[in-house]
Tab-separated table of C-alpha atoms in Angstrom:
chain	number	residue	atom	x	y	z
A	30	UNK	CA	-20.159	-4.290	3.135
A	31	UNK	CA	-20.794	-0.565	3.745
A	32	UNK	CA	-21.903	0.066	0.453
A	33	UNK	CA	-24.263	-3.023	0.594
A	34	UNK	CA	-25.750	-1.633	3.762
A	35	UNK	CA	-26.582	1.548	2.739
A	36	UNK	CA	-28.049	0.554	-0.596
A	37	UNK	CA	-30.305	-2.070	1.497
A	38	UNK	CA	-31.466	1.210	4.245
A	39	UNK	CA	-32.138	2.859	1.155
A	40	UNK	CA	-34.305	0.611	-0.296
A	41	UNK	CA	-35.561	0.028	2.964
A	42	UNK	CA	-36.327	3.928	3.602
A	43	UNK	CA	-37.922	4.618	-0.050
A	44	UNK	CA	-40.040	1.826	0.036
A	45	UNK	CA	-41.388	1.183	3.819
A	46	UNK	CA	-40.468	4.247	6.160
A	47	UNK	CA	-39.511	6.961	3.802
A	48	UNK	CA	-37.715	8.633	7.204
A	49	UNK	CA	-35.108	10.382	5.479
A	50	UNK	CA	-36.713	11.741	2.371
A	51	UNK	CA	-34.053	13.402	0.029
A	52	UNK	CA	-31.636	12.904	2.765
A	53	UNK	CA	-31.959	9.222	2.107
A	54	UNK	CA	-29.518	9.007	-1.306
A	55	UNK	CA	-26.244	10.118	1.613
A	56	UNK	CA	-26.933	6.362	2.313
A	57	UNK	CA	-25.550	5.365	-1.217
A	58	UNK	CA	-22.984	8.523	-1.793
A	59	UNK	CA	-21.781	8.229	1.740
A	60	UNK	CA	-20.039	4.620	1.227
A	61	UNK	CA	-18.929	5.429	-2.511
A	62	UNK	CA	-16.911	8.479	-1.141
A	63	UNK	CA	-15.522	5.844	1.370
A	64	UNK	CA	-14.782	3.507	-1.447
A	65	UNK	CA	-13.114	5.895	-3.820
A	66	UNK	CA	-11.398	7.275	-1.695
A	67	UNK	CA	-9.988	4.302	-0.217
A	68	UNK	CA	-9.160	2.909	-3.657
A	69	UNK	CA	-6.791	6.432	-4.271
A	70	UNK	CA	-5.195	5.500	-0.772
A	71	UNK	CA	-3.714	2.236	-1.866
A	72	UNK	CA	-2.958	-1.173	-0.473
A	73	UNK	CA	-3.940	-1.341	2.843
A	74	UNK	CA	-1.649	-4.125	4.084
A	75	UNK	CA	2.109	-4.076	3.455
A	76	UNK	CA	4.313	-6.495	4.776
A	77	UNK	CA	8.042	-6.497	4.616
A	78	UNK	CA	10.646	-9.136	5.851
A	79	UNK	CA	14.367	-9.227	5.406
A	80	UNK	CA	15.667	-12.165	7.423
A	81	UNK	CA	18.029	-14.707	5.370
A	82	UNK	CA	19.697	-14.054	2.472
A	83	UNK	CA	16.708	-12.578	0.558
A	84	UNK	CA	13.853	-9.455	0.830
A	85	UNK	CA	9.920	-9.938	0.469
A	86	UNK	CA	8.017	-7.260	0.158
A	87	UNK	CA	4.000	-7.762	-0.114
A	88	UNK	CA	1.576	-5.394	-0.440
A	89	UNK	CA	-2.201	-6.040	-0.711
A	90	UNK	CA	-5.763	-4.527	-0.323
A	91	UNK	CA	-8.427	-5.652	2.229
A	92	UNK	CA	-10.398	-5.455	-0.931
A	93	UNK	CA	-9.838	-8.334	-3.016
A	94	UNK	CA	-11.652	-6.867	-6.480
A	95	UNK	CA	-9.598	-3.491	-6.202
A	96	UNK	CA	-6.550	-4.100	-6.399
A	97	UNK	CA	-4.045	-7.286	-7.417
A	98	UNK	CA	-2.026	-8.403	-4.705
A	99	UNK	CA	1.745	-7.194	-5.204
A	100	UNK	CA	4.966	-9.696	-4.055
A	101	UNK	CA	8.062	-9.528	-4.647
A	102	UNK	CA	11.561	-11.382	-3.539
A	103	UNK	CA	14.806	-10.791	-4.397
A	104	UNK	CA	18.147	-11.264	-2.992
A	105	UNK	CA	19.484	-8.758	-1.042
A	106	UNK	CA	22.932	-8.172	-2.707
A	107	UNK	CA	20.420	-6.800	-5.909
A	108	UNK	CA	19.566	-3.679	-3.829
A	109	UNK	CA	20.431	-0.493	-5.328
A	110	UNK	CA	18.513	2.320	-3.431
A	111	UNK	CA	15.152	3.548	-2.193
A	112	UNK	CA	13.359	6.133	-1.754
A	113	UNK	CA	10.069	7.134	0.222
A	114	UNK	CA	7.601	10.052	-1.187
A	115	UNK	CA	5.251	11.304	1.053
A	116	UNK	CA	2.371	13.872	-0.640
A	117	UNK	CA	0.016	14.733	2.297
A	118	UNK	CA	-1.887	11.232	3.289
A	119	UNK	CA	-0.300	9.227	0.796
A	120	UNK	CA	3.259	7.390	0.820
A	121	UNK	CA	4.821	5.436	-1.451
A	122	UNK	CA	8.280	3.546	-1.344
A	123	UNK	CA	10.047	2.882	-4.491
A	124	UNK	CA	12.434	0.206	-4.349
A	125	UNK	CA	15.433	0.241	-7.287
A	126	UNK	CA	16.965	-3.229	-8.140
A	127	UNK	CA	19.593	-4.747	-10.030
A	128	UNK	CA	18.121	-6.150	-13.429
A	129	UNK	CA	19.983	-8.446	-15.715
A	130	UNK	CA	18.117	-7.091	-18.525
A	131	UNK	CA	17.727	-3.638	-18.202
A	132	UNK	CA	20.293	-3.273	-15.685
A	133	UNK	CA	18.160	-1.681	-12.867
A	134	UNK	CA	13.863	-1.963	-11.931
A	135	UNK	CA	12.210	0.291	-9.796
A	136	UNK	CA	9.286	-1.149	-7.728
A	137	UNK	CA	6.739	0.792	-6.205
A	138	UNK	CA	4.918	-0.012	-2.947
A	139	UNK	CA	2.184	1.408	-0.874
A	140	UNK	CA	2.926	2.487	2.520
A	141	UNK	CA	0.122	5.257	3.477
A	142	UNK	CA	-1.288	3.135	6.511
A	143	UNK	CA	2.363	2.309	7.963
A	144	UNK	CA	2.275	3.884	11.258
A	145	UNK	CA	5.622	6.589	11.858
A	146	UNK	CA	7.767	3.849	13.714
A	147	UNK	CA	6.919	1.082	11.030
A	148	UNK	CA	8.354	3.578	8.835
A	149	UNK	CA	11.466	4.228	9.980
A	150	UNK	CA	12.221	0.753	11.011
A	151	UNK	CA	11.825	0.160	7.154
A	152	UNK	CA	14.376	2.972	6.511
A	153	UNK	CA	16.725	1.495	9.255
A	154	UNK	CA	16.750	-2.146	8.020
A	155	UNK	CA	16.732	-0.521	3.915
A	156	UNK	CA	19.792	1.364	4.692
A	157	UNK	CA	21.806	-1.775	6.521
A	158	UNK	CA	21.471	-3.842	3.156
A	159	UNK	CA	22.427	-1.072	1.082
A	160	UNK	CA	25.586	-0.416	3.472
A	161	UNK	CA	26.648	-3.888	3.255
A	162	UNK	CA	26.444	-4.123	-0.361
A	163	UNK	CA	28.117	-0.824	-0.686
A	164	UNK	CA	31.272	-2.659	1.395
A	165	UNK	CA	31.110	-5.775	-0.299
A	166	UNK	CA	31.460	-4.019	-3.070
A	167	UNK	CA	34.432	-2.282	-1.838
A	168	UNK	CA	35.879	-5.548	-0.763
A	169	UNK	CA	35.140	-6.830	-4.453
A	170	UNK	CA	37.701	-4.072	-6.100
């Protein structure tokens, strides 16, 4: 919608008013630095719930054409570990699973526009499952 706007003011600006002269092209750059950059930043919406017996993560992008939408469900006894990377503005959890083929599956998720709390209630509520698996395992032996 950005982009759209500021090809159609500089359409509007060459051809009518001519305003802006060379200036005129930031209308077009502008909203592709926006774009790019917000395609490098990930999946803007990430949603996470763990009531029940199972986890669902989702992770999508207000843009429908840039990325896929990502979901996944699993049980929760299949949780291994995770870990969260953080390189300057961008964040990404990666999820490790049990797998009966290969035997474990990392997933990788988004998180860059999770707000500091949202974060570390998803850390919280990560490490509970793994806790309880780890002493249902224990029980197991």
């Amino acid at each position: 919608m950005i982009l759209s706007g500021g090809c159609i003011s500089f359409i509007i600006d060459r051809i009518r008013f001519n305003i802006l002269d060379e200036k005129s092209y930031f209308l077009i750059v502008i909203p592709v630095v926006l774009l790019i950059v917000m395609y490098l930043h990930g999946r803007q919406i990430f949603e996470y719930d763990s009531e029940g017996e199972a986890i669902h993560f989702r992770n999508r992008s207000i843009f429908p054409f840039f990325n896929k939408p990502q979901s996944d469900e699993f049980p929760k006894y299949k949780l291994v570990k995770f870990e969260m990377i953080s390189i300057l503005f961008f964040r990404r959890l990666y999820v490790t699973i049990l797998s009966k083929n290969s035997g474990t599956t990392t997933l990788k998720y988004e998180i860059s526009y999770l707000t500091r709390k949202e974060v570390n209630d998803l850390k919280t509520s990560l490490n509970k499952i793994i806790i309880a698996n780890k002493e249902k395992d224990i029980k197991n032996k």
